[in-house]
Every structure is written in structure tokens, then in C-alpha cells.
């Protein structure tokens, strides 16, 4: 299950680009947490947060409230899926590689998978659970196996409780999630360096290296001006492909009809 967090203020600048690309290959299994309806998405694939989460802001409580809605969707679909993944709207997901990778793991075991946000553990000194732990950045994508979503239920089923938890600990949503998973459940992060956010300075800097490895990567972050693969061949006009995502999508999925046309133009 793919859950994408977005906001109406990003529909044009971001969401349109991911709907056109990776989501078009995974739409049946993709759900949205957002504040306004989306014309191309059916109501049962979307959860609205506007009244409950308050003003749309990049604030700790707003984003924790949105993350709590991820879990509402996860719980609703607990019997339908083995894996539950969160993505931001400024990410491209190579769903084929993701599914390939997840299929190598035992989905009957609790798994917390993603890219560690910090180079070191967070060294927590206070009660409860005064231990060091790793947490994954939600901005690179995070996947949880069904048993883990199930084990997390007591801590995630109530939106207000989740938001209060973030505020009380003074943790952003991704840190709070890592804290719940390690503190309460003693499950540690399975790091995967093929997940990427737009916070990685070097990822798009080395063109040669990028071209060698991009096909194997699972997620990509994008942000203008420096965090997108602008050196890829431009298969679309730059105005309709500002992040060069459509071109990347075609290079990763050359079998798509539209891409075949573009590449042989
Ligand atoms: N976001 C949101 N409401 C807001 C601001 C951000 O839902 O008011 C979402 C946004 O769509 C994205 C995620 O939160 O999926 C992270 O936001 P952003 O990428 O702008 O921040 P950064 O990556 O710089 O922390
Ligand atoms: Mn971002």
C-alpha cells in the first residue's frame, strides 16, 4: 500500500508530476492524505485532514496529525496488504524496485524500513526509554510490514493521542515514529540506502555515478533547482517536466507505450 502525503498547495507544483509518472503505475494501490479533494482520485483512495489537522502548515502538530492519518488508512487496509509505505509528494518511487526488494523480506516479521535521517543515533536520555535509536526520514519514504502496523495499533489508532505524543516528546513525526517503534516495541530500523530524499546534497551532483546507479534506486527526492536529475535527456519540453521526472520515468520504464514514442522521436 502506497500512502502519499500532500497538500492542496502542492497539487500543481508537485503532485501533478508524481501522478503523471510513478503513481500512474501504482494507482490501484496508492492513497492520499491531504486537505482537499483531487479530481482524478476516487474518494476511497483519499483521506481529508483539513478540519482535524488545523491550518496547513509545516508545523510539528500539522505533520504529526497527517502522519496519524497514514495509520488510519493503514489500519483500514490491514488485511489487504503485507506492506505499508509512506511517501511525501516530492518523491519519485520506483515501484518495481520497491516491490522487488520487499519480496525478498519475510512480511510475517515486523519490519521498519527506510533511510536513516541522521548519520548517528538519536541519543535519548529521558524516561521513558532513555535509549539511543535510529529513525528513518519520512521524506525518503518509509515502509512497515503488516505485523509492525498491527503492533503499533495501540499507539497510532487515536489521532489526538498521536499528536499529543509528538508534542509531549517534542519530536517531529518521523522521529516520533522511530521512538514508538524502538521504545515500545524494541524493533530497530532496517536501513536502506536506495531510499533517497531531497535532503541528500550529493545525490544528483555526480552525473556519472547517478547514471550508473539510478535504475537500482527505490525512491528519489526532488526539489528545484539542485535536487533533480536535470542532466538526463529531455524527452519532454522543460515546462511540462520541470523536475525531469517524466524523462526519468521513461528511462526507468521504457516498455511504456508513451515512453517508446518519446524515446524514438
Ligand atoms: N506538507 C503538508 N502540509 C504542509 C506542508 C507540508 O502536508 O503544510 C507535506 C508535503 O506535502 C510533503 C511533506 O509534508 O509531503 C514534507 O513537506 P516539504 O517537502 O515541504 O518539507 P521538507 O521536506 O522540506 O521538510
Ligand atoms: Mn520534502
PDB file of C-alpha atoms and ligand atoms in Angstrom:
ATOM      1  CA  UNK A   1       0.000   0.000   0.000  1.00  0.00           C
ATOM      2  CA  UNK A   2       1.375   3.382  -1.025  1.00  0.00           C
ATOM      3  CA  UNK A   3       0.263   6.395   1.021  1.00  0.00           C
ATOM      4  CA  UNK A   4       1.279   9.816  -0.271  1.00  0.00           C
ATOM      5  CA  UNK A   5       1.134  12.847   1.960  1.00  0.00           C
ATOM      6  CA  UNK A   6       0.340  16.033   0.162  1.00  0.00           C
ATOM      7  CA  UNK A   7      -1.470  19.350   0.481  1.00  0.00           C
ATOM      8  CA  UNK A   8      -3.623  21.333  -1.958  1.00  0.00           C
ATOM      9  CA  UNK A   9      -0.957  23.991  -2.070  1.00  0.00           C
ATOM     10  CA  UNK A  10       1.343  21.466  -3.752  1.00  0.00           C
ATOM     11  CA  UNK A  11      -1.113  19.987  -6.264  1.00  0.00           C
ATOM     12  CA  UNK A  12       0.296  21.931  -9.187  1.00  0.00           C
ATOM     13  CA  UNK A  13       3.891  22.262  -8.175  1.00  0.00           C
ATOM     14  CA  UNK A  14       4.433  18.673  -7.035  1.00  0.00           C
ATOM     15  CA  UNK A  15       1.539  16.264  -7.090  1.00  0.00           C
ATOM     16  CA  UNK A  16       0.773  16.648 -10.752  1.00  0.00           C
ATOM     17  CA  UNK A  17       4.309  15.468 -11.522  1.00  0.00           C
ATOM     18  CA  UNK A  18       4.051  12.313  -9.459  1.00  0.00           C
ATOM     19  CA  UNK A  19       0.530  11.490 -10.635  1.00  0.00           C
ATOM     20  CA  UNK A  20       1.795  11.689 -14.205  1.00  0.00           C
ATOM     21  CA  UNK A  21       4.736   9.425 -13.506  1.00  0.00           C
ATOM     22  CA  UNK A  22       5.200   6.788 -10.829  1.00  0.00           C
ATOM     23  CA  UNK A  23       1.668   6.864  -9.456  1.00  0.00           C
ATOM     24  CA  UNK A  24       0.256   6.065 -12.886  1.00  0.00           C
ATOM     25  CA  UNK A  25       1.839   2.608 -12.488  1.00  0.00           C
ATOM     26  CA  UNK A  26       0.616   2.062  -8.923  1.00  0.00           C
ATOM     27  CA  UNK A  27      -2.659   3.986  -8.760  1.00  0.00           C
ATOM     28  CA  UNK A  28      -4.722   0.992  -7.691  1.00  0.00           C
ATOM     29  CA  UNK A  29      -2.658   0.742  -4.503  1.00  0.00           C
ATOM     30  CA  UNK A  30      -1.997   4.427  -3.883  1.00  0.00           C
ATOM     31  CA  UNK A  31      -3.852   6.505  -1.307  1.00  0.00           C
ATOM     32  CA  UNK A  32      -3.555  10.169  -0.356  1.00  0.00           C
ATOM     33  CA  UNK A  33      -3.533  12.115   2.883  1.00  0.00           C
ATOM     34  CA  UNK A  34      -4.423  15.680   2.029  1.00  0.00           C
ATOM     35  CA  UNK A  35      -6.687  18.652   2.768  1.00  0.00           C
ATOM     36  CA  UNK A  36      -8.751  18.937  -0.458  1.00  0.00           C
ATOM     37  CA  UNK A  37     -10.355  16.524  -2.888  1.00  0.00           C
ATOM     38  CA  UNK A  38      -8.455  15.602  -6.009  1.00  0.00           C
ATOM     39  CA  UNK A  39     -10.483  15.331  -9.208  1.00  0.00           C
ATOM     40  CA  UNK A  40      -8.617  12.311 -10.524  1.00  0.00           C
ATOM     41  CA  UNK A  41      -8.683  10.326  -7.268  1.00  0.00           C
ATOM     42  CA  UNK A  42     -11.700   8.405  -6.005  1.00  0.00           C
ATOM     43  CA  UNK A  43     -12.981   9.195  -2.522  1.00  0.00           C
ATOM     44  CA  UNK A  44     -11.997   5.853  -1.074  1.00  0.00           C
ATOM     45  CA  UNK A  45      -8.362   6.490  -2.038  1.00  0.00           C
ATOM     46  CA  UNK A  46      -8.117   9.705  -0.110  1.00  0.00           C
ATOM     47  CA  UNK A  47      -8.416  10.877   3.457  1.00  0.00           C
ATOM     48  CA  UNK A  48      -9.131  14.530   4.191  1.00  0.00           C
ATOM     49  CA  UNK A  49      -7.443  16.188   7.130  1.00  0.00           C
ATOM     50  CA  UNK A  50      -8.364  19.859   6.839  1.00  0.00           C
ATOM     51  CA  UNK A  51     -10.695  20.300   9.793  1.00  0.00           C
ATOM     52  CA  UNK A  52      -8.939  17.873  12.105  1.00  0.00           C
ATOM     53  CA  UNK A  53      -5.312  18.811  11.485  1.00  0.00           C
ATOM     54  CA  UNK A  54      -5.859  22.558  11.516  1.00  0.00           C
ATOM     55  CA  UNK A  55      -4.176  25.071   9.285  1.00  0.00           C
ATOM     56  CA  UNK A  56      -1.969  23.736   6.541  1.00  0.00           C
ATOM     57  CA  UNK A  57       1.448  24.422   7.893  1.00  0.00           C
ATOM     58  CA  UNK A  58       4.771  22.684   8.070  1.00  0.00           C
ATOM     59  CA  UNK A  59       4.372  22.551  11.824  1.00  0.00           C
ATOM     60  CA  UNK A  60       5.030  19.681  14.180  1.00  0.00           C
ATOM     61  CA  UNK A  61       1.381  19.208  15.078  1.00  0.00           C
ATOM     62  CA  UNK A  62       0.098  19.501  11.487  1.00  0.00           C
ATOM     63  CA  UNK A  63       2.524  16.944  10.141  1.00  0.00           C
ATOM     64  CA  UNK A  64       2.072  14.605  13.108  1.00  0.00           C
ATOM     65  CA  UNK A  65      -1.658  14.848  12.563  1.00  0.00           C
ATOM     66  CA  UNK A  66      -1.187  13.975   8.903  1.00  0.00           C
ATOM     67  CA  UNK A  67       1.055  11.037   9.772  1.00  0.00           C
ATOM     68  CA  UNK A  68      -1.591   9.792  12.190  1.00  0.00           C
ATOM     69  CA  UNK A  69      -3.920   9.752   9.165  1.00  0.00           C
ATOM     70  CA  UNK A  70      -1.454   7.486   7.333  1.00  0.00           C
ATOM     71  CA  UNK A  71      -2.158   4.988  10.063  1.00  0.00           C
ATOM     72  CA  UNK A  72      -5.900   5.430   9.741  1.00  0.00           C
ATOM     73  CA  UNK A  73      -5.527   4.332   6.134  1.00  0.00           C
ATOM     74  CA  UNK A  74      -3.087   1.551   7.049  1.00  0.00           C
ATOM     75  CA  UNK A  75      -5.457   0.149   9.663  1.00  0.00           C
ATOM     76  CA  UNK A  76      -8.401   0.337   7.301  1.00  0.00           C
ATOM     77  CA  UNK A  77      -6.491  -1.804   4.815  1.00  0.00           C
ATOM     78  CA  UNK A  78      -4.584  -4.017   7.237  1.00  0.00           C
ATOM     79  CA  UNK A  79      -5.985  -7.232   5.803  1.00  0.00           C
ATOM     80  CA  UNK A  80      -5.446  -6.194   2.168  1.00  0.00           C
ATOM     81  CA  UNK A  81      -1.704  -5.589   2.145  1.00  0.00           C
ATOM     82  CA  UNK A  82       1.544  -7.046   3.506  1.00  0.00           C
ATOM     83  CA  UNK A  83       3.497  -3.788   3.285  1.00  0.00           C
ATOM     84  CA  UNK A  84       2.536  -0.215   4.125  1.00  0.00           C
ATOM     85  CA  UNK A  85       4.648   2.624   2.805  1.00  0.00           C
ATOM     86  CA  UNK A  86       4.591   6.376   3.299  1.00  0.00           C
ATOM     87  CA  UNK A  87       5.900   8.830   0.715  1.00  0.00           C
ATOM     88  CA  UNK A  88       5.992  12.594   0.506  1.00  0.00           C
ATOM     89  CA  UNK A  89       4.720  14.362  -2.589  1.00  0.00           C
ATOM     90  CA  UNK A  90       8.238  15.471  -3.526  1.00  0.00           C
ATOM     91  CA  UNK A  91       9.396  11.924  -4.173  1.00  0.00           C
ATOM     92  CA  UNK A  92       9.534   9.638  -7.148  1.00  0.00           C
ATOM     93  CA  UNK A  93       9.018   5.969  -6.275  1.00  0.00           C
ATOM     94  CA  UNK A  94      10.467   3.243  -8.434  1.00  0.00           C
ATOM     95  CA  UNK A  95       7.641   0.886  -7.511  1.00  0.00           C
ATOM     96  CA  UNK A  96       9.046  -2.062  -9.429  1.00  0.00           C
ATOM     97  CA  UNK A  97      12.307  -1.938  -7.467  1.00  0.00           C
ATOM     98  CA  UNK A  98      10.459  -1.369  -4.212  1.00  0.00           C
ATOM     99  CA  UNK A  99       8.219  -4.388  -4.702  1.00  0.00           C
ATOM    100  CA  UNK A 100      11.187  -6.481  -5.792  1.00  0.00           C
ATOM    101  CA  UNK A 101      13.079  -5.517  -2.631  1.00  0.00           C
ATOM    102  CA  UNK A 102      10.149  -6.090  -0.262  1.00  0.00           C
ATOM    103  CA  UNK A 103       9.524  -9.507  -1.771  1.00  0.00           C
ATOM    104  CA  UNK A 104      12.998 -10.576  -0.548  1.00  0.00           C
ATOM    105  CA  UNK A 105      11.911  -9.991   3.077  1.00  0.00           C
ATOM    106  CA  UNK A 106       9.633 -12.033   5.308  1.00  0.00           C
ATOM    107  CA  UNK A 107       6.478  -9.934   5.605  1.00  0.00           C
ATOM    108  CA  UNK A 108       5.393 -12.003   8.636  1.00  0.00           C
ATOM    109  CA  UNK A 109       8.088 -10.309  10.674  1.00  0.00           C
ATOM    110  CA  UNK A 110       7.871  -6.774  11.967  1.00  0.00           C
ATOM    111  CA  UNK A 111       9.924  -4.513   9.709  1.00  0.00           C
ATOM    112  CA  UNK A 112      10.634  -0.777   9.847  1.00  0.00           C
ATOM    113  CA  UNK A 113      12.468   0.159   6.661  1.00  0.00           C
ATOM    114  CA  UNK A 114      13.889   3.405   5.357  1.00  0.00           C
ATOM    115  CA  UNK A 115      16.852   5.723   5.176  1.00  0.00           C
ATOM    116  CA  UNK A 116      18.270   6.852   8.486  1.00  0.00           C
ATOM    117  CA  UNK A 117      17.750  10.569   8.771  1.00  0.00           C
ATOM    118  CA  UNK A 118      20.848  11.280  10.813  1.00  0.00           C
ATOM    119  CA  UNK A 119      24.331   9.792  10.487  1.00  0.00           C
ATOM    120  CA  UNK A 120      24.162   8.832  14.172  1.00  0.00           C
ATOM    121  CA  UNK A 121      21.517   7.555  16.509  1.00  0.00           C
ATOM    122  CA  UNK A 122      19.342   9.942  18.422  1.00  0.00           C
ATOM    123  CA  UNK A 123      20.653   9.665  21.955  1.00  0.00           C
ATOM    124  CA  UNK A 124      17.586   9.913  24.085  1.00  0.00           C
ATOM    125  CA  UNK A 125      18.330  10.417  27.767  1.00  0.00           C
ATOM    126  CA  UNK A 126      14.904  10.863  29.316  1.00  0.00           C
ATOM    127  CA  UNK A 127      12.220   8.487  30.551  1.00  0.00           C
ATOM    128  CA  UNK A 128      10.509   6.513  29.249  1.00  0.00           C
ATOM    129  CA  UNK A 129      13.042   4.547  27.218  1.00  0.00           C
ATOM    130  CA  UNK A 130      16.253   6.565  27.724  1.00  0.00           C
ATOM    131  CA  UNK A 131      17.976   4.728  24.858  1.00  0.00           C
ATOM    132  CA  UNK A 132      19.636   5.615  21.581  1.00  0.00           C
ATOM    133  CA  UNK A 133      17.653   4.830  18.463  1.00  0.00           C
ATOM    134  CA  UNK A 134      17.708   5.228  14.695  1.00  0.00           C
ATOM    135  CA  UNK A 135      14.836   6.819  12.841  1.00  0.00           C
ATOM    136  CA  UNK A 136      14.032   6.977   9.153  1.00  0.00           C
ATOM    137  CA  UNK A 137      13.261  10.204   7.363  1.00  0.00           C
ATOM    138  CA  UNK A 138       9.695  10.188   6.038  1.00  0.00           C
ATOM    139  CA  UNK A 139      10.964  12.380   3.207  1.00  0.00           C
ATOM    140  CA  UNK A 140      12.798   9.382   1.719  1.00  0.00           C
ATOM    141  CA  UNK A 141       9.865   7.006   2.173  1.00  0.00           C
ATOM    142  CA  UNK A 142       9.277   4.534   4.980  1.00  0.00           C
ATOM    143  CA  UNK A 143       7.818   1.026   4.766  1.00  0.00           C
ATOM    144  CA  UNK A 144       6.313  -1.042   7.565  1.00  0.00           C
ATOM    145  CA  UNK A 145       5.320  -4.696   7.407  1.00  0.00           C
ATOM    146  CA  UNK A 146       1.826  -5.762   8.389  1.00  0.00           C
ATOM    147  CA  UNK A 147       2.867  -7.215  11.780  1.00  0.00           C
ATOM    148  CA  UNK A 148       4.526  -3.926  12.693  1.00  0.00           C
ATOM    149  CA  UNK A 149       1.470  -1.874  11.709  1.00  0.00           C
ATOM    150  CA  UNK A 150      -0.531  -4.252  13.855  1.00  0.00           C
ATOM    151  CA  UNK A 151       1.829  -3.942  16.840  1.00  0.00           C
ATOM    152  CA  UNK A 152       1.740  -0.151  16.513  1.00  0.00           C
ATOM    153  CA  UNK A 153      -2.033  -0.034  16.642  1.00  0.00           C
ATOM    154  CA  UNK A 154      -2.327   0.880  20.350  1.00  0.00           C
ATOM    155  CA  UNK A 155      -0.099   3.928  19.773  1.00  0.00           C
ATOM    156  CA  UNK A 156      -1.432   5.015  16.410  1.00  0.00           C
ATOM    157  CA  UNK A 157      -5.163   4.407  16.391  1.00  0.00           C
ATOM    158  CA  UNK A 158      -6.107   7.674  18.025  1.00  0.00           C
ATOM    159  CA  UNK A 159      -5.191  10.840  16.119  1.00  0.00           C
ATOM    160  CA  UNK A 160      -5.220  13.158  19.136  1.00  0.00           C
ATOM    161  CA  UNK A 161      -3.124  10.750  21.175  1.00  0.00           C
ATOM    162  CA  UNK A 162      -0.516  10.541  18.402  1.00  0.00           C
ATOM    163  CA  UNK A 163      -0.332  14.331  18.040  1.00  0.00           C
ATOM    164  CA  UNK A 164      -0.120  14.803  21.809  1.00  0.00           C
ATOM    165  CA  UNK A 165       2.667  12.226  21.872  1.00  0.00           C
ATOM    166  CA  UNK A 166       4.694  14.188  19.288  1.00  0.00           C
ATOM    167  CA  UNK A 167       4.169  17.423  21.168  1.00  0.00           C
ATOM    168  CA  UNK A 168       4.948  15.940  24.543  1.00  0.00           C
ATOM    169  CA  UNK A 169       8.196  14.400  23.337  1.00  0.00           C
ATOM    170  CA  UNK A 170       8.874  17.432  21.134  1.00  0.00           C
ATOM    171  CA  UNK A 171       9.619  15.113  18.223  1.00  0.00           C
ATOM    172  CA  UNK A 172       8.771  15.589  14.565  1.00  0.00           C
ATOM    173  CA  UNK A 173       6.573  12.890  13.100  1.00  0.00           C
ATOM    174  CA  UNK A 174       9.392  10.740  11.742  1.00  0.00           C
ATOM    175  CA  UNK A 175      11.359  10.874  14.981  1.00  0.00           C
ATOM    176  CA  UNK A 176       8.236  10.089  16.978  1.00  0.00           C
ATOM    177  CA  UNK A 177       7.541   7.075  14.796  1.00  0.00           C
ATOM    178  CA  UNK A 178      11.101   5.788  15.284  1.00  0.00           C
ATOM    179  CA  UNK A 179      10.724   6.363  19.010  1.00  0.00           C
ATOM    180  CA  UNK A 180       7.468   4.394  19.231  1.00  0.00           C
ATOM    181  CA  UNK A 181       8.907   1.542  17.204  1.00  0.00           C
ATOM    182  CA  UNK A 182      12.131   1.231  19.158  1.00  0.00           C
ATOM    183  CA  UNK A 183      10.942   2.323  22.604  1.00  0.00           C
ATOM    184  CA  UNK A 184       7.674   0.467  22.896  1.00  0.00           C
ATOM    185  CA  UNK A 185       8.333  -2.412  20.505  1.00  0.00           C
ATOM    186  CA  UNK A 186      12.129  -2.790  20.548  1.00  0.00           C
ATOM    187  CA  UNK A 187      12.277  -3.032  16.781  1.00  0.00           C
ATOM    188  CA  UNK A 188      15.188  -1.391  15.089  1.00  0.00           C
ATOM    189  CA  UNK A 189      15.374   0.338  11.721  1.00  0.00           C
ATOM    190  CA  UNK A 190      16.312  -1.739   8.690  1.00  0.00           C
ATOM    191  CA  UNK A 191      18.357   0.817   6.780  1.00  0.00           C
ATOM    192  CA  UNK A 192      18.077   1.009   3.060  1.00  0.00           C
ATOM    193  CA  UNK A 193      20.345   3.423   1.206  1.00  0.00           C
ATOM    194  CA  UNK A 194      18.397   3.030  -2.004  1.00  0.00           C
ATOM    195  CA  UNK A 195      15.738   5.290  -0.479  1.00  0.00           C
ATOM    196  CA  UNK A 196      16.532   8.965  -1.130  1.00  0.00           C
ATOM    197  CA  UNK A 197      15.151  12.317  -0.068  1.00  0.00           C
ATOM    198  CA  UNK A 198      15.885  15.758  -1.479  1.00  0.00           C
ATOM    199  CA  UNK A 199      17.987  16.412   1.613  1.00  0.00           C
ATOM    200  CA  UNK A 200      20.926  14.490   0.132  1.00  0.00           C
ATOM    201  CA  UNK A 201      23.311  17.064  -1.181  1.00  0.00           C
ATOM    202  CA  UNK A 202      25.495  14.803  -3.289  1.00  0.00           C
ATOM    203  CA  UNK A 203      22.972  12.514  -4.899  1.00  0.00           C
ATOM    204  CA  UNK A 204      22.432  14.495  -8.082  1.00  0.00           C
ATOM    205  CA  UNK A 205      25.893  16.074  -8.187  1.00  0.00           C
ATOM    206  CA  UNK A 206      27.786  13.186  -9.677  1.00  0.00           C
ATOM    207  CA  UNK A 207      26.136  12.644 -13.040  1.00  0.00           C
ATOM    208  CA  UNK A 208      28.261   9.628 -13.961  1.00  0.00           C
ATOM    209  CA  UNK A 209      27.548   7.823 -10.724  1.00  0.00           C
ATOM    210  CA  UNK A 210      23.860   8.701 -10.886  1.00  0.00           C
ATOM    211  CA  UNK A 211      23.555   7.249 -14.385  1.00  0.00           C
ATOM    212  CA  UNK A 212      25.219   4.055 -13.225  1.00  0.00           C
ATOM    213  CA  UNK A 213      23.003   3.501 -10.221  1.00  0.00           C
ATOM    214  CA  UNK A 214      19.666   5.206 -10.820  1.00  0.00           C
ATOM    215  CA  UNK A 215      17.973   2.148 -12.222  1.00  0.00           C
ATOM    216  CA  UNK A 216      18.518   0.307  -8.940  1.00  0.00           C
ATOM    217  CA  UNK A 217      17.310   3.059  -6.646  1.00  0.00           C
ATOM    218  CA  UNK A 218      13.959   2.762  -4.894  1.00  0.00           C
ATOM    219  CA  UNK A 219      12.997   6.362  -4.177  1.00  0.00           C
ATOM    220  CA  UNK A 220      14.216   9.773  -5.309  1.00  0.00           C
ATOM    221  CA  UNK A 221      13.587  13.165  -3.744  1.00  0.00           C
ATOM    222  CA  UNK A 222      13.120  16.187  -5.963  1.00  0.00           C
ATOM    223  CA  UNK A 223      13.275  19.904  -5.425  1.00  0.00           C
ATOM    224  CA  UNK A 224      14.351  22.778  -7.637  1.00  0.00           C
ATOM    225  CA  UNK A 225      16.902  23.914  -8.516  1.00  0.00           C
ATOM    226  CA  UNK A 226      19.524  21.389  -7.472  1.00  0.00           C
ATOM    227  CA  UNK A 227      17.735  18.264  -6.418  1.00  0.00           C
ATOM    228  CA  UNK A 228      16.587  16.719  -9.654  1.00  0.00           C
ATOM    229  CA  UNK A 229      18.293  14.811 -12.479  1.00  0.00           C
ATOM    230  CA  UNK A 230      18.408  17.752 -14.883  1.00  0.00           C
ATOM    231  CA  UNK A 231      21.249  16.169 -16.824  1.00  0.00           C
ATOM    232  CA  UNK A 232      19.030  13.346 -18.107  1.00  0.00           C
ATOM    233  CA  UNK A 233      17.991  13.587 -21.757  1.00  0.00           C
ATOM    234  CA  UNK A 234      14.988  15.843 -22.033  1.00  0.00           C
ATOM    235  CA  UNK A 235      12.188  13.733 -23.525  1.00  0.00           C
ATOM    236  CA  UNK A 236       9.525  16.349 -22.811  1.00  0.00           C
ATOM    237  CA  UNK A 237       9.639  20.074 -23.050  1.00  0.00           C
ATOM    238  CA  UNK A 238      11.134  21.536 -19.892  1.00  0.00           C
ATOM    239  CA  UNK A 239       7.993  23.427 -18.994  1.00  0.00           C
ATOM    240  CA  UNK A 240       5.940  20.276 -18.634  1.00  0.00           C
ATOM    241  CA  UNK A 241       8.764  18.355 -16.981  1.00  0.00           C
ATOM    242  CA  UNK A 242      10.399  20.799 -14.616  1.00  0.00           C
ATOM    243  CA  UNK A 243      11.963  18.156 -12.414  1.00  0.00           C
ATOM    244  CA  UNK A 244      12.894  15.878 -15.349  1.00  0.00           C
ATOM    245  CA  UNK A 245      10.732  13.220 -13.704  1.00  0.00           C
ATOM    246  CA  UNK A 246       8.833  12.251 -16.827  1.00  0.00           C
ATOM    247  CA  UNK A 247      12.094  11.643 -18.611  1.00  0.00           C
ATOM    248  CA  UNK A 248      13.418   9.614 -15.704  1.00  0.00           C
ATOM    249  CA  UNK A 249      10.159   7.689 -15.568  1.00  0.00           C
ATOM    250  CA  UNK A 250      10.581   6.735 -19.227  1.00  0.00           C
ATOM    251  CA  UNK A 251      14.207   5.737 -18.787  1.00  0.00           C
ATOM    252  CA  UNK A 252      13.192   3.508 -15.884  1.00  0.00           C
ATOM    253  CA  UNK A 253      10.148   2.110 -17.688  1.00  0.00           C
ATOM    254  CA  UNK A 254      10.999   2.000 -21.386  1.00  0.00           C
ATOM    255  CA  UNK A 255       8.202  -0.505 -22.028  1.00  0.00           C
ATOM    256  CA  UNK A 256       5.503   2.165 -21.541  1.00  0.00           C
ATOM    257  CA  UNK A 257       3.949   2.990 -24.940  1.00  0.00           C
ATOM    258  CA  UNK A 258       4.120   6.715 -24.480  1.00  0.00           C
ATOM    259  CA  UNK A 259       7.782   6.385 -23.494  1.00  0.00           C
ATOM    260  CA  UNK A 260       8.629   4.310 -26.549  1.00  0.00           C
ATOM    261  CA  UNK A 261       7.184   7.068 -28.685  1.00  0.00           C
ATOM    262  CA  UNK A 262       9.142   9.714 -26.827  1.00  0.00           C
ATOM    263  CA  UNK A 263      12.420   7.856 -26.947  1.00  0.00           C
ATOM    264  CA  UNK A 264      12.258   7.181 -30.655  1.00  0.00           C
ATOM    265  CA  UNK A 265      11.271  10.663 -31.598  1.00  0.00           C
TER     266      UNK A 265
HETATM  267  N1  LIG B   1       3.138  19.093   3.913  1.00  0.00           N
HETATM  268  C1  LIG B   1       1.800  19.178   4.251  1.00  0.00           C
HETATM  269  N2  LIG B   1       1.298  20.364   4.720  1.00  0.00           N
HETATM  270  C2  LIG B   1       2.080  21.462   4.825  1.00  0.00           C
HETATM  271  C3  LIG B   1       3.451  21.370   4.485  1.00  0.00           C
HETATM  272  C4  LIG B   1       3.957  20.174   4.043  1.00  0.00           C
HETATM  273  O1  LIG B   1       1.079  18.199   4.137  1.00  0.00           O
HETATM  274  O2  LIG B   1       1.561  22.499   5.231  1.00  0.00           O
HETATM  275  C5  LIG B   1       3.649  17.817   3.388  1.00  0.00           C
HETATM  276  C6  LIG B   1       4.243  17.957   1.999  1.00  0.00           C
HETATM  277  O3  LIG B   1       3.228  17.804   1.029  1.00  0.00           O
HETATM  278  C7  LIG B   1       5.266  16.844   1.984  1.00  0.00           C
HETATM  279  C8  LIG B   1       5.707  16.755   3.441  1.00  0.00           C
HETATM  280  O4  LIG B   1       4.673  17.359   4.213  1.00  0.00           O
HETATM  281  O5  LIG B   1       4.672  15.608   1.611  1.00  0.00           O
HETATM  282  C9  LIG B   1       7.035  17.462   3.725  1.00  0.00           C
HETATM  283  O6  LIG B   1       6.925  18.814   3.319  1.00  0.00           O
HETATM  284  P1  LIG B   1       8.077  19.543   2.494  1.00  0.00           P
HETATM  285  O7  LIG B   1       8.584  18.610   1.444  1.00  0.00           O
HETATM  286  O8  LIG B   1       7.520  20.847   2.016  1.00  0.00           O
HETATM  287  O9  LIG B   1       9.156  19.825   3.592  1.00  0.00           O
HETATM  288  P2  LIG B   1      10.634  19.310   3.828  1.00  0.00           P
HETATM  289  O10 LIG B   1      10.867  18.098   3.006  1.00  0.00           O
HETATM  290  O11 LIG B   1      11.497  20.446   3.395  1.00  0.00           O
HETATM  291  O12 LIG B   1      10.671  19.055   5.287  1.00  0.00           O
HETATM  292 MN1  LIG B   2      10.260  17.492   1.116  1.00  0.00          MN
END
